[in-house]
Amino acid sequence: MTATVSDFYYGAVTPVAAYLMACLGAALGLRCTTRSLRRPQHRARWLAMGAVSIGCGIWTMHFIAMIGFSVQGALVNYDTTKTLLSLLVAIVVVAIGVFLVGYRGGSPLNLGVAGAVTGLGVAAMHYLGMAAIQTNGTLHYDPLTVVLSVVIAVGAATAALWAAVSIHALWASLGASLVMGVAVTGMHYTGMAAVSVHLTHQAASAQSSADLVAFLLVMLAGPLVVLLVAAVIVMFDPDMMLGDDEPSAQMPAPAPLFGGDSVFPAPQPAQQPQTRTSW
């Protein structure tokens, strides 16, 4: 028997909260990437924080949205190991993309490779998180909608990586994070539109709201703390309010990947002041 599935068990609360988390992770990731351009001596540290921020933001978005997922006539629970593994996947794949563009530049080919790897990884995180669902039924997916969600994930990841190396002004990066939040959240709900549940037997009750929300809030506590710490670090950084975040002039230009141009400009030799003797 095919059950009635809803992604909005609590109305607009979960999609709005999920969208805000996606925006927060994207905004922190963009600002951390900007710091890596300004502080080449700490580039790896800032890129790592940016990757963790974006990864935690995407994962938090996913599971806040999943609080609103319900199956009529079935209990919904989550496997802890798969849930935590999906968080690790999100952080690792975002880190691969961020470090590729952070060290090798924003050439079209490099962005395409990094965006594809990151987008496929984000999609894997989503469906691994779905695989963690435990219910008295089996989940089925519409193949075309799944493909569409993967395409959206790759497009969103590529756009995010492009923004990370191309947009450095504060307000521009905040605007970009709002757009990225739409793309990431849209990918999630597109993937959820592919889901149908076939019940194997009838449960005694429907959604176990208290237990499910309690479990997911415990799972979300760690990533939320990480995002909070990252936000504090970024906000209290001395360059936070600078409107023009250009890369440091002394930063070495890394070798381009696949012959592409590096995102970091080559250092220009300092001009020697001209002196004139007055007689």
PDB file of C-alpha atoms in Angstrom:
ATOM      1  CA  MET A   1       0.000   0.000   0.000  1.00  0.00           C
ATOM      2  CA  THR A   2       1.340   3.447  -0.946  1.00  0.00           C
ATOM      3  CA  ALA A   3       1.302   5.834   2.000  1.00  0.00           C
ATOM      4  CA  THR A   4       0.606   9.555   1.941  1.00  0.00           C
ATOM      5  CA  VAL A   5       3.893  11.406   2.382  1.00  0.00           C
ATOM      6  CA  SER A   6       4.273  15.010   3.542  1.00  0.00           C
ATOM      7  CA  ASP A   7       7.381  17.206   3.736  1.00  0.00           C
ATOM      8  CA  PHE A   8       5.587  19.949   5.664  1.00  0.00           C
ATOM      9  CA  TYR A   9       4.294  18.242   8.806  1.00  0.00           C
ATOM     10  CA  TYR A  10       4.864  21.469  10.778  1.00  0.00           C
ATOM     11  CA  GLY A  11       3.881  23.856   8.011  1.00  0.00           C
ATOM     12  CA  ALA A  12       6.312  26.549   6.854  1.00  0.00           C
ATOM     13  CA  VAL A  13       8.470  26.366   9.995  1.00  0.00           C
ATOM     14  CA  THR A  14      10.838  23.644   8.797  1.00  0.00           C
ATOM     15  CA  PRO A  15      11.413  24.871   5.203  1.00  0.00           C
ATOM     16  CA  VAL A  16      12.064  28.437   6.387  1.00  0.00           C
ATOM     17  CA  ALA A  17      14.439  27.282   9.138  1.00  0.00           C
ATOM     18  CA  ALA A  18      16.179  24.935   6.699  1.00  0.00           C
ATOM     19  CA  TYR A  19      16.629  27.754   4.188  1.00  0.00           C
ATOM     20  CA  LEU A  20      18.116  30.055   6.843  1.00  0.00           C
ATOM     21  CA  MET A  21      20.625  27.366   7.854  1.00  0.00           C
ATOM     22  CA  ALA A  22      21.658  26.880   4.225  1.00  0.00           C
ATOM     23  CA  CYS A  23      22.139  30.647   3.874  1.00  0.00           C
ATOM     24  CA  LEU A  24      24.145  30.840   7.101  1.00  0.00           C
ATOM     25  CA  GLY A  25      26.501  28.053   6.043  1.00  0.00           C
ATOM     26  CA  ALA A  26      26.953  29.612   2.599  1.00  0.00           C
ATOM     27  CA  ALA A  27      27.601  33.085   4.003  1.00  0.00           C
ATOM     28  CA  LEU A  28      30.206  31.819   6.471  1.00  0.00           C
ATOM     29  CA  GLY A  29      31.853  29.739   3.753  1.00  0.00           C
ATOM     30  CA  LEU A  30      32.137  32.729   1.427  1.00  0.00           C
ATOM     31  CA  ARG A  31      33.602  34.965   4.131  1.00  0.00           C
ATOM     32  CA  CYS A  32      36.109  32.285   5.159  1.00  0.00           C
ATOM     33  CA  THR A  33      37.189  31.867   1.537  1.00  0.00           C
ATOM     34  CA  THR A  34      37.677  35.623   1.294  1.00  0.00           C
ATOM     35  CA  ARG A  35      39.883  35.466   4.384  1.00  0.00           C
ATOM     36  CA  SER A  36      41.962  32.767   2.722  1.00  0.00           C
ATOM     37  CA  LEU A  37      42.658  35.171  -0.166  1.00  0.00           C
ATOM     38  CA  ARG A  38      43.639  37.981   2.166  1.00  0.00           C
ATOM     39  CA  ARG A  39      45.686  35.771   4.493  1.00  0.00           C
ATOM     40  CA  PRO A  40      47.669  33.356   2.297  1.00  0.00           C
ATOM     41  CA  GLN A  41      49.829  32.306   5.232  1.00  0.00           C
ATOM     42  CA  HIS A  42      46.675  30.860   6.856  1.00  0.00           C
ATOM     43  CA  ARG A  43      44.950  29.834   3.637  1.00  0.00           C
ATOM     44  CA  ALA A  44      44.445  26.156   4.520  1.00  0.00           C
ATOM     45  CA  ARG A  45      42.975  27.070   7.912  1.00  0.00           C
ATOM     46  CA  TRP A  46      40.410  29.471   6.453  1.00  0.00           C
ATOM     47  CA  LEU A  47      39.501  27.128   3.594  1.00  0.00           C
ATOM     48  CA  ALA A  48      38.986  24.287   6.068  1.00  0.00           C
ATOM     49  CA  MET A  49      36.700  26.454   8.200  1.00  0.00           C
ATOM     50  CA  GLY A  50      34.808  27.499   5.080  1.00  0.00           C
ATOM     51  CA  ALA A  51      34.343  23.885   3.999  1.00  0.00           C
ATOM     52  CA  VAL A  52      33.130  22.848   7.454  1.00  0.00           C
ATOM     53  CA  SER A  53      30.725  25.807   7.550  1.00  0.00           C
ATOM     54  CA  ILE A  54      29.201  25.062   4.151  1.00  0.00           C
ATOM     55  CA  GLY A  55      29.069  21.312   4.832  1.00  0.00           C
ATOM     56  CA  CYS A  56      27.418  21.765   8.227  1.00  0.00           C
ATOM     57  CA  GLY A  57      25.018  24.312   6.752  1.00  0.00           C
ATOM     58  CA  ILE A  58      23.909  21.924   4.001  1.00  0.00           C
ATOM     59  CA  TRP A  59      23.578  18.975   6.375  1.00  0.00           C
ATOM     60  CA  THR A  60      21.717  21.039   8.974  1.00  0.00           C
ATOM     61  CA  MET A  61      19.389  22.302   6.251  1.00  0.00           C
ATOM     62  CA  HIS A  62      18.669  18.715   5.220  1.00  0.00           C
ATOM     63  CA  PHE A  63      17.798  17.391   8.663  1.00  0.00           C
ATOM     64  CA  ILE A  64      15.837  20.443   9.775  1.00  0.00           C
ATOM     65  CA  ALA A  65      13.757  19.930   6.638  1.00  0.00           C
ATOM     66  CA  MET A  66      13.465  16.230   7.509  1.00  0.00           C
ATOM     67  CA  ILE A  67      11.800  17.150  10.815  1.00  0.00           C
ATOM     68  CA  GLY A  68       8.824  18.008   8.648  1.00  0.00           C
ATOM     69  CA  PHE A  69       8.891  14.652   6.818  1.00  0.00           C
ATOM     70  CA  SER A  70       6.034  12.349   7.798  1.00  0.00           C
ATOM     71  CA  VAL A  71       4.488   9.143   6.479  1.00  0.00           C
ATOM     72  CA  GLN A  72       0.815   8.642   7.212  1.00  0.00           C
ATOM     73  CA  GLY A  73       0.285   5.372   9.060  1.00  0.00           C
ATOM     74  CA  ALA A  74       3.984   4.798   9.762  1.00  0.00           C
ATOM     75  CA  LEU A  75       6.586   5.614  12.386  1.00  0.00           C
ATOM     76  CA  VAL A  76       9.741   7.357  11.162  1.00  0.00           C
ATOM     77  CA  ASN A  77      13.122   6.922  12.841  1.00  0.00           C
ATOM     78  CA  TYR A  78      16.738   7.367  11.750  1.00  0.00           C
ATOM     79  CA  ASP A  79      19.810   5.170  11.901  1.00  0.00           C
ATOM     80  CA  THR A  80      22.428   7.074  13.922  1.00  0.00           C
ATOM     81  CA  THR A  81      25.474   5.723  12.066  1.00  0.00           C
ATOM     82  CA  LYS A  82      24.168   6.590   8.604  1.00  0.00           C
ATOM     83  CA  THR A  83      23.014   9.995   9.821  1.00  0.00           C
ATOM     84  CA  LEU A  84      26.469  10.888  11.144  1.00  0.00           C
ATOM     85  CA  LEU A  85      28.120   9.392   8.058  1.00  0.00           C
ATOM     86  CA  SER A  86      26.051  11.709   5.871  1.00  0.00           C
ATOM     87  CA  LEU A  87      27.445  14.680   7.846  1.00  0.00           C
ATOM     88  CA  LEU A  88      30.997  13.467   7.231  1.00  0.00           C
ATOM     89  CA  VAL A  89      30.283  13.051   3.515  1.00  0.00           C
ATOM     90  CA  ALA A  90      28.907  16.606   3.307  1.00  0.00           C
ATOM     91  CA  ILE A  91      32.004  18.135   4.917  1.00  0.00           C
ATOM     92  CA  VAL A  92      34.511  16.034   2.927  1.00  0.00           C
ATOM     93  CA  VAL A  93      33.024  16.668  -0.520  1.00  0.00           C
ATOM     94  CA  VAL A  94      32.675  20.399   0.127  1.00  0.00           C
ATOM     95  CA  ALA A  95      36.280  20.482   1.339  1.00  0.00           C
ATOM     96  CA  ILE A  96      37.450  18.851  -1.896  1.00  0.00           C
ATOM     97  CA  GLY A  97      35.719  21.508  -3.978  1.00  0.00           C
ATOM     98  CA  VAL A  98      36.781  24.434  -1.783  1.00  0.00           C
ATOM     99  CA  PHE A  99      40.440  23.386  -1.683  1.00  0.00           C
ATOM    100  CA  LEU A 100      40.506  22.783  -5.441  1.00  0.00           C
ATOM    101  CA  VAL A 101      39.343  26.283  -6.276  1.00  0.00           C
ATOM    102  CA  GLY A 102      41.164  27.805  -3.300  1.00  0.00           C
ATOM    103  CA  TYR A 103      44.552  26.529  -4.429  1.00  0.00           C
ATOM    104  CA  ARG A 104      44.102  26.009  -8.164  1.00  0.00           C
ATOM    105  CA  GLY A 105      41.907  28.893  -9.170  1.00  0.00           C
ATOM    106  CA  GLY A 106      38.586  29.541 -10.820  1.00  0.00           C
ATOM    107  CA  SER A 107      39.172  28.492 -14.411  1.00  0.00           C
ATOM    108  CA  PRO A 108      36.062  27.043 -16.110  1.00  0.00           C
ATOM    109  CA  LEU A 109      37.508  23.535 -16.234  1.00  0.00           C
ATOM    110  CA  ASN A 110      38.609  23.624 -12.616  1.00  0.00           C
ATOM    111  CA  LEU A 111      35.210  24.935 -11.500  1.00  0.00           C
ATOM    112  CA  GLY A 112      33.506  22.247 -13.564  1.00  0.00           C
ATOM    113  CA  VAL A 113      35.537  19.453 -11.966  1.00  0.00           C
ATOM    114  CA  ALA A 114      35.225  20.837  -8.431  1.00  0.00           C
ATOM    115  CA  GLY A 115      31.518  21.587  -8.882  1.00  0.00           C
ATOM    116  CA  ALA A 116      30.776  18.119 -10.241  1.00  0.00           C
ATOM    117  CA  VAL A 117      32.625  16.383  -7.390  1.00  0.00           C
ATOM    118  CA  THR A 118      31.016  18.577  -4.750  1.00  0.00           C
ATOM    119  CA  GLY A 119      27.528  18.437  -6.264  1.00  0.00           C
ATOM    120  CA  LEU A 120      27.574  14.662  -6.607  1.00  0.00           C
ATOM    121  CA  GLY A 121      28.812  14.451  -3.036  1.00  0.00           C
ATOM    122  CA  VAL A 122      26.016  16.707  -1.765  1.00  0.00           C
ATOM    123  CA  ALA A 123      23.493  14.527  -3.594  1.00  0.00           C
ATOM    124  CA  ALA A 124      25.132  11.454  -2.030  1.00  0.00           C
ATOM    125  CA  MET A 125      24.788  13.110   1.390  1.00  0.00           C
ATOM    126  CA  HIS A 126      21.094  13.692   0.742  1.00  0.00           C
ATOM    127  CA  TYR A 127      20.328  10.144  -0.338  1.00  0.00           C
ATOM    128  CA  LEU A 128      22.531   8.643   2.367  1.00  0.00           C
ATOM    129  CA  GLY A 129      20.502  10.665   4.859  1.00  0.00           C
ATOM    130  CA  MET A 130      17.353   9.258   3.266  1.00  0.00           C
ATOM    131  CA  ALA A 131      18.803   5.748   3.536  1.00  0.00           C
ATOM    132  CA  ALA A 132      19.048   6.333   7.298  1.00  0.00           C
ATOM    133  CA  ILE A 133      15.243   6.415   7.523  1.00  0.00           C
ATOM    134  CA  GLN A 134      13.751   3.471   9.364  1.00  0.00           C
ATOM    135  CA  THR A 135      10.026   2.918   8.869  1.00  0.00           C
ATOM    136  CA  ASN A 136       7.550   0.094   8.375  1.00  0.00           C
ATOM    137  CA  GLY A 137       7.747   0.366   4.621  1.00  0.00           C
ATOM    138  CA  THR A 138      10.128   0.754   1.708  1.00  0.00           C
ATOM    139  CA  LEU A 139      11.153   3.984   0.029  1.00  0.00           C
ATOM    140  CA  HIS A 140      10.943   4.264  -3.746  1.00  0.00           C
ATOM    141  CA  TYR A 141      12.310   7.034  -5.944  1.00  0.00           C
ATOM    142  CA  ASP A 142      11.207   8.459  -9.272  1.00  0.00           C
ATOM    143  CA  PRO A 143      14.371   8.222 -11.442  1.00  0.00           C
ATOM    144  CA  LEU A 144      13.799  11.405 -13.453  1.00  0.00           C
ATOM    145  CA  THR A 145      13.202  13.511 -10.345  1.00  0.00           C
ATOM    146  CA  VAL A 146      16.323  12.028  -8.741  1.00  0.00           C
ATOM    147  CA  VAL A 147      18.379  12.983 -11.804  1.00  0.00           C
ATOM    148  CA  LEU A 148      16.924  16.501 -11.671  1.00  0.00           C
ATOM    149  CA  SER A 149      17.896  16.832  -8.004  1.00  0.00           C
ATOM    150  CA  VAL A 150      21.456  15.736  -8.810  1.00  0.00           C
ATOM    151  CA  VAL A 151      21.672  18.280 -11.646  1.00  0.00           C
ATOM    152  CA  ILE A 152      20.481  20.999  -9.275  1.00  0.00           C
ATOM    153  CA  ALA A 153      23.069  19.883  -6.691  1.00  0.00           C
ATOM    154  CA  VAL A 154      25.911  20.083  -9.222  1.00  0.00           C
ATOM    155  CA  GLY A 155      24.715  23.467 -10.472  1.00  0.00           C
ATOM    156  CA  ALA A 156      24.376  24.823  -6.934  1.00  0.00           C
ATOM    157  CA  ALA A 157      27.817  23.523  -5.943  1.00  0.00           C
ATOM    158  CA  THR A 158      29.468  25.015  -9.035  1.00  0.00           C
ATOM    159  CA  ALA A 159      27.787  28.381  -8.436  1.00  0.00           C
ATOM    160  CA  ALA A 160      28.837  28.308  -4.780  1.00  0.00           C
ATOM    161  CA  LEU A 161      32.464  27.597  -5.653  1.00  0.00           C
ATOM    162  CA  TRP A 162      32.445  30.309  -8.311  1.00  0.00           C
ATOM    163  CA  ALA A 163      31.073  32.778  -5.785  1.00  0.00           C
ATOM    164  CA  ALA A 164      33.703  31.701  -3.257  1.00  0.00           C
ATOM    165  CA  VAL A 165      36.579  32.776  -5.516  1.00  0.00           C
ATOM    166  CA  SER A 166      34.880  35.627  -7.376  1.00  0.00           C
ATOM    167  CA  ILE A 167      32.761  37.572  -4.871  1.00  0.00           C
ATOM    168  CA  HIS A 168      34.643  39.263  -2.049  1.00  0.00           C
ATOM    169  CA  ALA A 169      32.660  42.365  -1.071  1.00  0.00           C
ATOM    170  CA  LEU A 170      30.628  41.875   2.109  1.00  0.00           C
ATOM    171  CA  TRP A 171      27.157  42.739   0.826  1.00  0.00           C
ATOM    172  CA  ALA A 172      27.692  40.946  -2.477  1.00  0.00           C
ATOM    173  CA  SER A 173      28.671  37.745  -0.667  1.00  0.00           C
ATOM    174  CA  LEU A 174      25.637  38.017   1.614  1.00  0.00           C
ATOM    175  CA  GLY A 175      23.403  38.380  -1.441  1.00  0.00           C
ATOM    176  CA  ALA A 176      25.090  35.391  -3.072  1.00  0.00           C
ATOM    177  CA  SER A 177      24.481  33.303   0.060  1.00  0.00           C
ATOM    178  CA  LEU A 178      20.730  34.025  -0.176  1.00  0.00           C
ATOM    179  CA  VAL A 179      20.691  32.753  -3.762  1.00  0.00           C
ATOM    180  CA  MET A 180      22.777  29.716  -2.816  1.00  0.00           C
ATOM    181  CA  GLY A 181      20.329  28.960   0.002  1.00  0.00           C
ATOM    182  CA  VAL A 182      17.502  28.829  -2.526  1.00  0.00           C
ATOM    183  CA  ALA A 183      19.476  26.448  -4.749  1.00  0.00           C
ATOM    184  CA  VAL A 184      20.506  24.077  -1.951  1.00  0.00           C
ATOM    185  CA  THR A 185      17.056  24.007  -0.357  1.00  0.00           C
ATOM    186  CA  GLY A 186      15.487  23.576  -3.790  1.00  0.00           C
ATOM    187  CA  MET A 187      17.726  20.566  -4.393  1.00  0.00           C
ATOM    188  CA  HIS A 188      16.519  19.011  -1.135  1.00  0.00           C
ATOM    189  CA  TYR A 189      12.827  19.414  -1.827  1.00  0.00           C
ATOM    190  CA  THR A 190      13.276  18.278  -5.428  1.00  0.00           C
ATOM    191  CA  GLY A 191      14.858  15.102  -4.099  1.00  0.00           C
ATOM    192  CA  MET A 192      12.024  14.704  -1.605  1.00  0.00           C
ATOM    193  CA  ALA A 193       9.481  15.051  -4.415  1.00  0.00           C
ATOM    194  CA  ALA A 194      10.939  11.822  -5.869  1.00  0.00           C
ATOM    195  CA  VAL A 195      10.072   9.822  -2.728  1.00  0.00           C
ATOM    196  CA  SER A 196       7.149   7.490  -2.304  1.00  0.00           C
ATOM    197  CA  VAL A 197       6.670   5.013   0.565  1.00  0.00           C
ATOM    198  CA  HIS A 198       5.078   1.589   0.216  1.00  0.00           C
ATOM    199  CA  LEU A 199       3.952   0.314   3.605  1.00  0.00           C
ATOM    200  CA  THR A 200       4.631  -3.299   4.501  1.00  0.00           C
ATOM    201  CA  HIS A 201       2.262  -3.281   7.492  1.00  0.00           C
ATOM    202  CA  GLN A 202       0.179  -0.736   9.357  1.00  0.00           C
ATOM    203  CA  ALA A 203       1.681   0.982  12.389  1.00  0.00           C
ATOM    204  CA  ALA A 204      -0.305   1.668  15.519  1.00  0.00           C
ATOM    205  CA  SER A 205       0.154   5.425  15.165  1.00  0.00           C
ATOM    206  CA  ALA A 206       1.449   7.911  12.658  1.00  0.00           C
ATOM    207  CA  GLN A 207       4.269  10.359  13.242  1.00  0.00           C
ATOM    208  CA  SER A 208       6.051   9.965  16.572  1.00  0.00           C
ATOM    209  CA  SER A 209       6.657  13.685  16.828  1.00  0.00           C
ATOM    210  CA  ALA A 210       8.346  14.011  20.217  1.00  0.00           C
ATOM    211  CA  ASP A 211      10.842  11.152  19.795  1.00  0.00           C
ATOM    212  CA  LEU A 212      11.737  12.086  16.211  1.00  0.00           C
ATOM    213  CA  VAL A 213      12.225  15.779  16.934  1.00  0.00           C
ATOM    214  CA  ALA A 214      14.266  14.982  20.051  1.00  0.00           C
ATOM    215  CA  PHE A 215      16.581  12.668  18.080  1.00  0.00           C
ATOM    216  CA  LEU A 216      17.100  15.147  15.249  1.00  0.00           C
ATOM    217  CA  LEU A 217      17.712  18.039  17.638  1.00  0.00           C
ATOM    218  CA  VAL A 218      20.430  16.000  19.357  1.00  0.00           C
ATOM    219  CA  MET A 219      21.978  15.261  15.953  1.00  0.00           C
ATOM    220  CA  LEU A 220      21.756  18.926  14.966  1.00  0.00           C
ATOM    221  CA  ALA A 221      23.325  20.231  18.183  1.00  0.00           C
ATOM    222  CA  GLY A 222      26.935  19.598  17.115  1.00  0.00           C
ATOM    223  CA  PRO A 223      26.774  21.206  13.643  1.00  0.00           C
ATOM    224  CA  LEU A 224      24.822  24.160  15.046  1.00  0.00           C
ATOM    225  CA  VAL A 225      27.546  24.775  17.633  1.00  0.00           C
ATOM    226  CA  VAL A 226      30.177  24.591  14.870  1.00  0.00           C
ATOM    227  CA  LEU A 227      28.269  27.159  12.808  1.00  0.00           C
ATOM    228  CA  LEU A 228      27.933  29.407  15.850  1.00  0.00           C
ATOM    229  CA  VAL A 229      31.669  29.242  16.588  1.00  0.00           C
ATOM    230  CA  ALA A 230      32.504  29.926  12.924  1.00  0.00           C
ATOM    231  CA  ALA A 231      30.122  32.893  12.921  1.00  0.00           C
ATOM    232  CA  VAL A 232      31.794  34.358  16.008  1.00  0.00           C
ATOM    233  CA  ILE A 233      35.267  33.938  14.486  1.00  0.00           C
ATOM    234  CA  VAL A 234      34.243  35.554  11.208  1.00  0.00           C
ATOM    235  CA  MET A 235      32.316  38.419  12.828  1.00  0.00           C
ATOM    236  CA  PHE A 236      35.191  39.352  15.127  1.00  0.00           C
ATOM    237  CA  ASP A 237      37.791  39.123  12.390  1.00  0.00           C
ATOM    238  CA  PRO A 238      39.420  42.555  11.843  1.00  0.00           C
ATOM    239  CA  ASP A 239      38.594  42.552   8.120  1.00  0.00           C
ATOM    240  CA  MET A 240      34.917  41.697   8.547  1.00  0.00           C
ATOM    241  CA  MET A 241      33.554  45.116   7.663  1.00  0.00           C
ATOM    242  CA  LEU A 242      35.934  45.860   4.807  1.00  0.00           C
ATOM    243  CA  GLY A 243      33.971  46.508   1.675  1.00  0.00           C
ATOM    244  CA  ASP A 244      36.780  45.579  -0.719  1.00  0.00           C
ATOM    245  CA  ASP A 245      38.275  42.199   0.108  1.00  0.00           C
ATOM    246  CA  GLU A 246      41.007  41.853  -2.469  1.00  0.00           C
ATOM    247  CA  PRO A 247      43.667  39.135  -2.281  1.00  0.00           C
ATOM    248  CA  SER A 248      46.904  40.026  -0.620  1.00  0.00           C
ATOM    249  CA  ALA A 249      49.392  41.606  -2.987  1.00  0.00           C
ATOM    250  CA  GLN A 250      52.173  39.423  -1.615  1.00  0.00           C
ATOM    251  CA  MET A 251      50.367  36.145  -2.162  1.00  0.00           C
ATOM    252  CA  PRO A 252      52.171  33.730  -4.511  1.00  0.00           C
ATOM    253  CA  ALA A 253      50.279  32.719  -7.619  1.00  0.00           C
ATOM    254  CA  PRO A 254      49.733  28.928  -7.618  1.00  0.00           C
ATOM    255  CA  ALA A 255      50.159  26.893 -10.762  1.00  0.00           C
ATOM    256  CA  PRO A 256      46.932  26.753 -12.794  1.00  0.00           C
ATOM    257  CA  LEU A 257      45.122  23.432 -13.045  1.00  0.00           C
ATOM    258  CA  PHE A 258      44.742  21.929 -16.543  1.00  0.00           C
ATOM    259  CA  GLY A 259      46.184  25.082 -18.052  1.00  0.00           C
ATOM    260  CA  GLY A 260      43.471  27.331 -16.582  1.00  0.00           C
ATOM    261  CA  ASP A 261      44.025  30.756 -15.148  1.00  0.00           C
ATOM    262  CA  SER A 262      44.662  31.079 -11.460  1.00  0.00           C
ATOM    263  CA  VAL A 263      42.163  32.965  -9.355  1.00  0.00           C
ATOM    264  CA  PHE A 264      45.043  34.614  -7.530  1.00  0.00           C
ATOM    265  CA  PRO A 265      46.754  37.492  -9.390  1.00  0.00           C
ATOM    266  CA  ALA A 266      50.491  37.290  -9.786  1.00  0.00           C
ATOM    267  CA  PRO A 267      52.331  39.673  -7.479  1.00  0.00           C
ATOM    268  CA  GLN A 268      53.376  42.881  -9.168  1.00  0.00           C
ATOM    269  CA  PRO A 269      56.911  44.172  -8.573  1.00  0.00           C
ATOM    270  CA  ALA A 270      57.007  47.250  -6.433  1.00  0.00           C
ATOM    271  CA  GLN A 271      57.819  50.416  -8.328  1.00  0.00           C
ATOM    272  CA  GLN A 272      60.975  52.147  -7.229  1.00  0.00           C
ATOM    273  CA  PRO A 273      60.475  55.804  -6.378  1.00  0.00           C
ATOM    274  CA  GLN A 274      62.152  58.171  -8.780  1.00  0.00           C
ATOM    275  CA  THR A 275      64.538  60.682  -7.244  1.00  0.00           C
ATOM    276  CA  ARG A 276      65.666  63.949  -8.732  1.00  0.00           C
ATOM    277  CA  THR A 277      68.591  66.002  -7.615  1.00  0.00           C
ATOM    278  CA  SER A 278      67.827  69.674  -7.127  1.00  0.00           C
ATOM    279  CA  TRP A 279      70.547  72.108  -7.874  1.00  0.00           C
TER     280      TRP A 279
END
